[in-house]
Short mmCIF file of C-alpha atoms in Angstrom, two decimals:
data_model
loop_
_atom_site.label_atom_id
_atom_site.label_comp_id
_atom_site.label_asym_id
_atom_site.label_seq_id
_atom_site.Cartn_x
_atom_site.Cartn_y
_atom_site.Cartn_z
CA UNK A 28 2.48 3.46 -39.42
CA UNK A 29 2.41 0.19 -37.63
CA UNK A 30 0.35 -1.90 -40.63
CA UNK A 31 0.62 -5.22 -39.08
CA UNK A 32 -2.09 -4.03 -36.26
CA UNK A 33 -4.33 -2.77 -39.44
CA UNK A 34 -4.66 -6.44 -41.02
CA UNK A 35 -7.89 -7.29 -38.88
CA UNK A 36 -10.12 -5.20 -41.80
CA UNK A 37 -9.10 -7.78 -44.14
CA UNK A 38 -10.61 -11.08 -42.04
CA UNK A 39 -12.62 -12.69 -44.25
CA UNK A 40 -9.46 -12.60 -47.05
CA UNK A 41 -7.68 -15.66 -47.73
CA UNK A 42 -4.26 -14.57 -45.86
CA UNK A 43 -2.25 -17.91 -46.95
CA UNK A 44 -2.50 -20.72 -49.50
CA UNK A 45 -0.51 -23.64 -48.19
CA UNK A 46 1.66 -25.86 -50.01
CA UNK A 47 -1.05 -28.73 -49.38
CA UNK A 48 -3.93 -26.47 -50.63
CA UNK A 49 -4.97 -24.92 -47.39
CA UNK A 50 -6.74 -21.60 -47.55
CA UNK A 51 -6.39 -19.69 -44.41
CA UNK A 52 -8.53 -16.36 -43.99
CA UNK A 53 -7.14 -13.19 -42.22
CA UNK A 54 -8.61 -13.91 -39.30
CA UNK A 55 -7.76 -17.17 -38.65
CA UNK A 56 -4.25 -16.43 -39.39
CA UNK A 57 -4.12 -13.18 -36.80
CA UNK A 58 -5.96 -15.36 -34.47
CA UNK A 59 -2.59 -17.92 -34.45
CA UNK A 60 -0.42 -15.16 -34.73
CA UNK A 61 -1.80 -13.42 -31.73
CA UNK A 62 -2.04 -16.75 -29.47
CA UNK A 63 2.00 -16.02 -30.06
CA UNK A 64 2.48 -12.66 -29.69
CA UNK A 65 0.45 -13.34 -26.26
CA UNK A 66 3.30 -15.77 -24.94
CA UNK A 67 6.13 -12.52 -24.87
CA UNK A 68 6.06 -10.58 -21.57
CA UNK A 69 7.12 -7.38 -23.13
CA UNK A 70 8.78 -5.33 -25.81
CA UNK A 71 12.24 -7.38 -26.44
CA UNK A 72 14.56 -8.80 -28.99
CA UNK A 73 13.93 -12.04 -30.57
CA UNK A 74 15.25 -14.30 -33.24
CA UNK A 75 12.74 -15.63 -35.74
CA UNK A 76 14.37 -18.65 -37.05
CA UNK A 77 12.19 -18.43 -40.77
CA UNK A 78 11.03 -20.49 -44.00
CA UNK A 79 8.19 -20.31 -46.11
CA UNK A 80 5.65 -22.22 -43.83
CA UNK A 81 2.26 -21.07 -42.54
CA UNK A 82 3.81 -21.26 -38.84
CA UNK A 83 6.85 -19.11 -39.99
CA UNK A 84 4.65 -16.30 -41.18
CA UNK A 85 2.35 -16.30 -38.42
CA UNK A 86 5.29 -16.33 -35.88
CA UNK A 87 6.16 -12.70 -37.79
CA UNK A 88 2.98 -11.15 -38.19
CA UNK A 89 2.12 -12.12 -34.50
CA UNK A 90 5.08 -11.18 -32.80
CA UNK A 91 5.57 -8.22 -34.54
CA UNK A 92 2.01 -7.01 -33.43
CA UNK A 93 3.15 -7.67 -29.61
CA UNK A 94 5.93 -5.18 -29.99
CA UNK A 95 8.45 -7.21 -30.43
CA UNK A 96 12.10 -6.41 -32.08
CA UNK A 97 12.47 -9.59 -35.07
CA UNK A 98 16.20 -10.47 -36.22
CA UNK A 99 15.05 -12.69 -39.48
CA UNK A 100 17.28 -15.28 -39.90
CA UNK A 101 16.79 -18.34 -42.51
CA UNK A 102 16.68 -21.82 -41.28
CA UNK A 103 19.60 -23.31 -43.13
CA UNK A 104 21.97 -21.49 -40.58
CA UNK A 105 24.88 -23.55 -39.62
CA UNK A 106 24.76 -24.20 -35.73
CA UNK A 107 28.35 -22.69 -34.69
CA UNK A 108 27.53 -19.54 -36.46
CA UNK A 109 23.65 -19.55 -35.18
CA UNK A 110 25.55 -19.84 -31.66
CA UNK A 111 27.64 -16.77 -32.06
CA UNK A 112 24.88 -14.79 -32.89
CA UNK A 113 23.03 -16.13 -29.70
CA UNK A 114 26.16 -15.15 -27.83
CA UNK A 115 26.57 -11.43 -29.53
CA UNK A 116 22.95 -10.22 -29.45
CA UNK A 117 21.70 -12.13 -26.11
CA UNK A 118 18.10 -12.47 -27.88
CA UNK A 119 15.20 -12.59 -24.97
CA UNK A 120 13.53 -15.60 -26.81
CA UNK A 121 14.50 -17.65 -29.92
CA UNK A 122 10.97 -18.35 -31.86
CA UNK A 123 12.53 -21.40 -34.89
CA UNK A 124 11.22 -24.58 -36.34
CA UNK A 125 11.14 -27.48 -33.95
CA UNK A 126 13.21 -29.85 -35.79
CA UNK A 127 15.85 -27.12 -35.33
CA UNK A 128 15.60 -27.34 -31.29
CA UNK A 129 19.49 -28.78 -31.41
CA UNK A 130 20.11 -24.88 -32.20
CA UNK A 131 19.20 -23.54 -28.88
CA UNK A 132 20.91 -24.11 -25.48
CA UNK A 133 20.36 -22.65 -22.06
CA UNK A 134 16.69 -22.12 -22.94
CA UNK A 135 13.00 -23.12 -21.94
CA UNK A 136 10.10 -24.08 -24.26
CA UNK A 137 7.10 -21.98 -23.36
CA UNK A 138 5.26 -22.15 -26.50
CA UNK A 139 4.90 -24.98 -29.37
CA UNK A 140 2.60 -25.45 -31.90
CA UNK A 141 2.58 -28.06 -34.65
CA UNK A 142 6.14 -27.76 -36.69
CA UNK A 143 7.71 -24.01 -34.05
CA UNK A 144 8.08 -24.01 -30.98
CA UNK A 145 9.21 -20.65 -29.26
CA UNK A 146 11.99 -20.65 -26.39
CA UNK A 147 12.70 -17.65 -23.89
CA UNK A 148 16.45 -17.67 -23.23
CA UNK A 149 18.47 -17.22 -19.56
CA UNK A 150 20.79 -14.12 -21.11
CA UNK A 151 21.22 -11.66 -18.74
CA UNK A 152 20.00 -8.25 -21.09
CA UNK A 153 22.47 -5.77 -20.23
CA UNK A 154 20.96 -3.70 -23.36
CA UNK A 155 17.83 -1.21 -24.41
CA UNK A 156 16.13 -1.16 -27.25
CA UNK A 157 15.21 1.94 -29.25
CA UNK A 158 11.56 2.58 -29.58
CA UNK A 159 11.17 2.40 -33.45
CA UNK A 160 13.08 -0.19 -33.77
CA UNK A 161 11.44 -3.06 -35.32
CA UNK A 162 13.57 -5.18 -37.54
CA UNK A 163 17.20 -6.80 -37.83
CA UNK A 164 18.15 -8.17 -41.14
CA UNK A 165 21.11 -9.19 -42.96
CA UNK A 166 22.87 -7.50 -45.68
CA UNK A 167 23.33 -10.57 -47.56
CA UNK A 168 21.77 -14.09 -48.08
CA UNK A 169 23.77 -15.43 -44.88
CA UNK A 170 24.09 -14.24 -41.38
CA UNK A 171 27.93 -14.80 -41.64
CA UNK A 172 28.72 -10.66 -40.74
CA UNK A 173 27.07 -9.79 -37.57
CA UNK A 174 26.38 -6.21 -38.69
CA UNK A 175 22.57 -5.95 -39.27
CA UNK A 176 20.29 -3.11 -40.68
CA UNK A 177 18.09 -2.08 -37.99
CA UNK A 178 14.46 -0.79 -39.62
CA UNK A 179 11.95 0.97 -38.17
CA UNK A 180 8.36 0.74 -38.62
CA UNK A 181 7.81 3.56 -40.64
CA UNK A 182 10.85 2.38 -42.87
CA UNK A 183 8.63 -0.75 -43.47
CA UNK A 184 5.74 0.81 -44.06
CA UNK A 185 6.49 3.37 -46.59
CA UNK A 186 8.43 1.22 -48.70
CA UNK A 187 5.60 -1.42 -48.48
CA UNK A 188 3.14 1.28 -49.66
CA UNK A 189 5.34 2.24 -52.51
CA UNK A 190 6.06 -1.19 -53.60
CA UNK A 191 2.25 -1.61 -53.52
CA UNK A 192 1.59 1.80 -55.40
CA UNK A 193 3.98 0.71 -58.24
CA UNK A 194 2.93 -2.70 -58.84
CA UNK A 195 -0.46 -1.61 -58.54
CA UNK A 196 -0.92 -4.57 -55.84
CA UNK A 197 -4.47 -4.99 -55.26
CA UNK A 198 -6.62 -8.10 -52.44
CA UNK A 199 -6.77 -10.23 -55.89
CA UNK A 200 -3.27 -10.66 -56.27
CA UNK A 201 -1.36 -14.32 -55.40
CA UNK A 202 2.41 -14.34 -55.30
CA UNK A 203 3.79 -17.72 -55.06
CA UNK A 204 7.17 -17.75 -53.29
CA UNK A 205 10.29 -18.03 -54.09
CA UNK A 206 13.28 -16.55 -51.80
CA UNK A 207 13.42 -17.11 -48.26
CA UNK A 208 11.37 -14.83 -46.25
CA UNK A 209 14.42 -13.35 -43.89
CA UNK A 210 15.63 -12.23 -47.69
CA UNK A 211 14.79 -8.50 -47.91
CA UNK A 212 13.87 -8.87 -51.32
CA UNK A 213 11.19 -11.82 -50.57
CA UNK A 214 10.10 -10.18 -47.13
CA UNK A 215 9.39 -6.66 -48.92
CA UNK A 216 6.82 -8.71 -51.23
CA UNK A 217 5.40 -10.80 -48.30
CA UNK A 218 4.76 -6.95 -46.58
CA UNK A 219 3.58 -5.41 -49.00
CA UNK A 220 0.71 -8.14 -50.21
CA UNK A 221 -0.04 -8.28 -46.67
CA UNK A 222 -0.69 -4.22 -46.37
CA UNK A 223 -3.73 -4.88 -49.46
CA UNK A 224 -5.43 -8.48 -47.99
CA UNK A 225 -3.38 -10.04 -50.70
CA UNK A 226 -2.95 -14.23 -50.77
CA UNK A 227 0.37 -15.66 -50.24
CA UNK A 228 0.98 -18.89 -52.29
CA UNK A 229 3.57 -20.20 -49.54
CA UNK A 230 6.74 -22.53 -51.47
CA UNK A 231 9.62 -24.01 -50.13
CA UNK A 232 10.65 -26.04 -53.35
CA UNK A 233 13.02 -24.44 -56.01
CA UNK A 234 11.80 -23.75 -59.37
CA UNK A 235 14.20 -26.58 -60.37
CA UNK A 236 10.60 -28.82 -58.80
CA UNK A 237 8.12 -29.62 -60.63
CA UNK A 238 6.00 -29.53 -57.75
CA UNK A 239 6.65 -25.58 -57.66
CA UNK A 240 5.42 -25.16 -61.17
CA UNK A 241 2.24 -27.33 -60.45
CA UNK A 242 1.45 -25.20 -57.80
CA UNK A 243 2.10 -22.01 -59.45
CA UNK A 244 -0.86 -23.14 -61.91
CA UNK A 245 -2.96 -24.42 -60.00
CA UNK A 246 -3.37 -21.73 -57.30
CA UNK A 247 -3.23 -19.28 -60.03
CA UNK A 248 -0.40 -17.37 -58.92
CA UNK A 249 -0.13 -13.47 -60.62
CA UNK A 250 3.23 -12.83 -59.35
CA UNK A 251 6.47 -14.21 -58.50
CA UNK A 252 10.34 -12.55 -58.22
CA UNK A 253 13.17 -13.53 -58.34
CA UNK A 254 17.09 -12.40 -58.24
CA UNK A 255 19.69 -12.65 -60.86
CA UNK A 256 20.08 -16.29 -60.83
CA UNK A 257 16.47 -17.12 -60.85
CA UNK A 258 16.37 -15.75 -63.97
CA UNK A 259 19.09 -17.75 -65.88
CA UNK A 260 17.22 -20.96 -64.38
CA UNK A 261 13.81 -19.76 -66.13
CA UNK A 262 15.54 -19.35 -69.30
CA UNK A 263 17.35 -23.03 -69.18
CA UNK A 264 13.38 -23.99 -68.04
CA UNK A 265 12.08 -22.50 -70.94
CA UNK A 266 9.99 -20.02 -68.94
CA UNK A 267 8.75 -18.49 -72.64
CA UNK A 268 7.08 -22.20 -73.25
CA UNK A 269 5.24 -22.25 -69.90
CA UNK A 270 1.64 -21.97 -69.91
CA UNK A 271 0.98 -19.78 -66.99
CA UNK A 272 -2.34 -17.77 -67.90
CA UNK A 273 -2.68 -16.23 -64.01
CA UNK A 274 0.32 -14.37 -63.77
CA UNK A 275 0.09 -10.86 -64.35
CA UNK A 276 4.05 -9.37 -63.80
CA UNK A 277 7.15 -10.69 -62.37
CA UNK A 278 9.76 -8.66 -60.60
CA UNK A 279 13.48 -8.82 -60.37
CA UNK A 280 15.98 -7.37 -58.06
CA UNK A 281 18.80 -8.29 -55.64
CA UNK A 282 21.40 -8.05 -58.29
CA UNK A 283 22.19 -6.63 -61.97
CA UNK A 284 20.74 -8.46 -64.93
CA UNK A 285 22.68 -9.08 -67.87
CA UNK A 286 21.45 -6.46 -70.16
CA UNK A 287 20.84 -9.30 -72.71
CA UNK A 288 19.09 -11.24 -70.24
CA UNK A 289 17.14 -8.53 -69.32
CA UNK A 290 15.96 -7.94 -72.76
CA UNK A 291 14.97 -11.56 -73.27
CA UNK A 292 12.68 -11.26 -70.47
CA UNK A 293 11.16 -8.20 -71.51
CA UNK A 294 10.51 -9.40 -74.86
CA UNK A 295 8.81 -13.01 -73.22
CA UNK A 296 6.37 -11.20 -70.56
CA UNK A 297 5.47 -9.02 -73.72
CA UNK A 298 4.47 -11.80 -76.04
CA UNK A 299 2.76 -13.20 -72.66
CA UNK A 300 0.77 -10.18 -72.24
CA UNK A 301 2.52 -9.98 -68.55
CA UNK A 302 4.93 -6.76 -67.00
CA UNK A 303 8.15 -7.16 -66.17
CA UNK A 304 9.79 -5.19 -63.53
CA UNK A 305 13.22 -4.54 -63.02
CA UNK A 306 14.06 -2.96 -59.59
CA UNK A 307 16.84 -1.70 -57.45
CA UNK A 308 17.27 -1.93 -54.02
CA UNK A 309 19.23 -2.45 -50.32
CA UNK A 310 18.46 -3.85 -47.22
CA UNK A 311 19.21 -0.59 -46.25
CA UNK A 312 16.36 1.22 -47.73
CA UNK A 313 13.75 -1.72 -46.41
CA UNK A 314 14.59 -2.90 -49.49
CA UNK A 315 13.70 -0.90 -52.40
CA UNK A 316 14.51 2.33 -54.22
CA UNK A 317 13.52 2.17 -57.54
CA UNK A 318 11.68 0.60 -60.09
CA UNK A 319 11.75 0.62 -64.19
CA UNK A 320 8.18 1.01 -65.38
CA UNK A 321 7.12 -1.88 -67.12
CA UNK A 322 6.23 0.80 -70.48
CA UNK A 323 9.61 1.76 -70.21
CA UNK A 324 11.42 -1.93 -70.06
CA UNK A 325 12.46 -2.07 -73.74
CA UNK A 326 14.02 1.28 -74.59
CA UNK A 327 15.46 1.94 -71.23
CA UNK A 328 17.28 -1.92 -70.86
CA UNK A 329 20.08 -1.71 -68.14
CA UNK A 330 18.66 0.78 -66.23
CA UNK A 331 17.25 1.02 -62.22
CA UNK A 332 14.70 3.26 -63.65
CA UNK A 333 12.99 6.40 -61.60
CA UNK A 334 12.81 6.18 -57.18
CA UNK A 335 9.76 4.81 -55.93
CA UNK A 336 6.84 7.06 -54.51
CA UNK A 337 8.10 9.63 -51.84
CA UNK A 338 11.77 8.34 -52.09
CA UNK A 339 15.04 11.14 -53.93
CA UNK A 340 17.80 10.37 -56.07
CA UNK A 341 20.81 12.83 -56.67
CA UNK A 342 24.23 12.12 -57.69
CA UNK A 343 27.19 13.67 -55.84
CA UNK A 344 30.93 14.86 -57.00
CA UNK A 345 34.04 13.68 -54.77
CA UNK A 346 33.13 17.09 -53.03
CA UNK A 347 29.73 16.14 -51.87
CA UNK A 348 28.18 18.85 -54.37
CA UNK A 349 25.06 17.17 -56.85
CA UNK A 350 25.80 17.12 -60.39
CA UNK A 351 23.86 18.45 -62.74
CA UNK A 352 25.36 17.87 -65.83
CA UNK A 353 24.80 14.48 -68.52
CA UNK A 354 27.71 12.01 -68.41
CA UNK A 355 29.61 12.47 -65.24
CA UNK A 356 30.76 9.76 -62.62
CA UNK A 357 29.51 10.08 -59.08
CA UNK A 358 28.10 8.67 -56.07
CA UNK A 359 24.52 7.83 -56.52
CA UNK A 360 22.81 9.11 -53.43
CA UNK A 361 18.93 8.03 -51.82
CA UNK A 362 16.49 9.83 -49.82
CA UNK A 363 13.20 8.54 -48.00
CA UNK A 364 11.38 7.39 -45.00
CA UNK A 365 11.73 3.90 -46.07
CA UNK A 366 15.92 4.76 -45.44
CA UNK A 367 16.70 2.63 -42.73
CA UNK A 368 17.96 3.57 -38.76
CA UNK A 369 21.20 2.34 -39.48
#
């Protein structure tokens, strides 16, 4: 279940396409991660402070292969609320981009490389850790509630395999980022390119840049997703204009698209010869739970569209009984490994 200690089969694979045009393979990239991973003494909590960097990435794949329990968090985090966290889940080492250091107090470097540098903490763990635990992310965009969903590895896995299944994800494929990777959204496509030796076009600029568009060109990027409001910005870009010959779909979730919208979109990929994807999801389900089928986009605008591979859908009455019958209100209810520990 544990994919990350799988990704040595792909070594020769470009892993990671830097922003300055670096190509790094597989192997050189689980080579960095694992110098890491090698720095933790054992199976504990730590905060991964993230963005879309090489360093970032390899901090994630690395110290998830040592065992390690990640809380994602994005590195815009405001320092009194970065603190409280510190103080509420006593983290065993803080792993976050060096020109963030002013974050951490009461703490040792042990570890730096070029732009991270990794700190082990003096909390005093009064807690255990349960043994498929494997991720903490936020519900939301911010780490303002400090409620997390806690998923497993096997909730990672399976939904990365479906995601893969669906969008037919194959070694050849290039997103290009565009979400921060502690998003669920954006980490869901970082997992599940890495589970088929995919290349990740790593971006930190908005698509407001030129820069990102330049890039997006010329490393031939085939994918990209976005939420809601990445969507209205394409449109005021006049996304239907752009010459963009790699890209094969695009994907959007992490919100509902105006119908209209939606439709607009549809109708641009088509004339592009691309697929467009609309999906539904939670953090809670690691993120995803179902997908419209690119065939079905234009007569089926507005809806979430069928559950992804192994995952259930029912709908339940105030009395907890499925309905059965066409036009009713009720709760929509999920089933499937990828649901997450709580």
């Amino acid at each position: 279940m544990y994919f990350f200690n799988d990704l040595d089969k792909y070594a020769s694979n470009t892993a990671i396409i830097t922003e300055k045009s670096e190509k790094i393979n597989y192997g050189d990239l689980l080579s960095f991660a694992d110098t890491i991973g090698k720095q933790i003494e054992n199976r504990c909590l730590i905060f991964a402070v993230c963005n879309n960097s090489f360093e970032s990435i390899a901090g994630y794949i690395g110290l998830m292969r040592a065992g390690a329990v990640l809380f994602l968090i994005h590195d815009s985090i405001h320092h009194t609320l970065f603190k409280n966290l510190l103080d509420i889940f006593k983290p065993k080492y803080v792993y976050l981009p060096s020109k963030k250091c002013d974050l951490i107090i009461n703490s040792s470097a042990i570890y730096s490389s070029t732009c991270y540098t990794l700190f082990k903490t003096n909390f005093s763990l009064d807690y255990s850790i349960h043994k498929d635990l494997a991720l903490l992310l936020s519900t939301s965009g911010s780490t303002g509630d400090p409620k997390l969903v806690r998923l497993s590895y096997k909730n990672i896995y399976s939904n990365a395999k479906s995601i893969a299944k669906y969008l037919s994800i194959t070694s050849d494929d290039r997103p290009v980022t565009t979400m921060p990777m502690a998003y669920s959204y954006a980490l869901s496509i970082v997992n599940s390119h890495l589970l088929k030796g995919a290349s990740i076009i790593l971006n930190d600029l908005t698509l407001m840049e030129r820069g990102f568009w330049q890039l997006t060109k010329k490393k031939n990027a085939t994918t990209f997703g976005g939420v809601p409001f990445i969507f209205e910005m394409l449109k005021k870009l006049r996304f239907a204009n752009m010459d963009l010959p790699s890209l094969r779909y695009i994907t959007q979730a992490g919100g509902k698209l105006a119908p209209e919208l939606s439709a607009e979109f549809v109708d641009i990929c088509s004339k592009k010869n691309m697929k467009f994807y609309v999906m539904y999801g939670q953090t809670e389900a690691s993120p995803r739970m179902a997908y419209l089928p690119w065939e079905d986009a234009f007569k089926k605008i507005g809806s979430i569209g069928k559950p992804i591979s192994g995952g259930k859908f029912r709908i339940e009455d105030a009395n907890r009984t499925s309905v059965v019958d066409h036009n009713l209100v009720g709760e929509l209810v999920y089933e499937g490994k990828n649901v997450s520990l709580g």
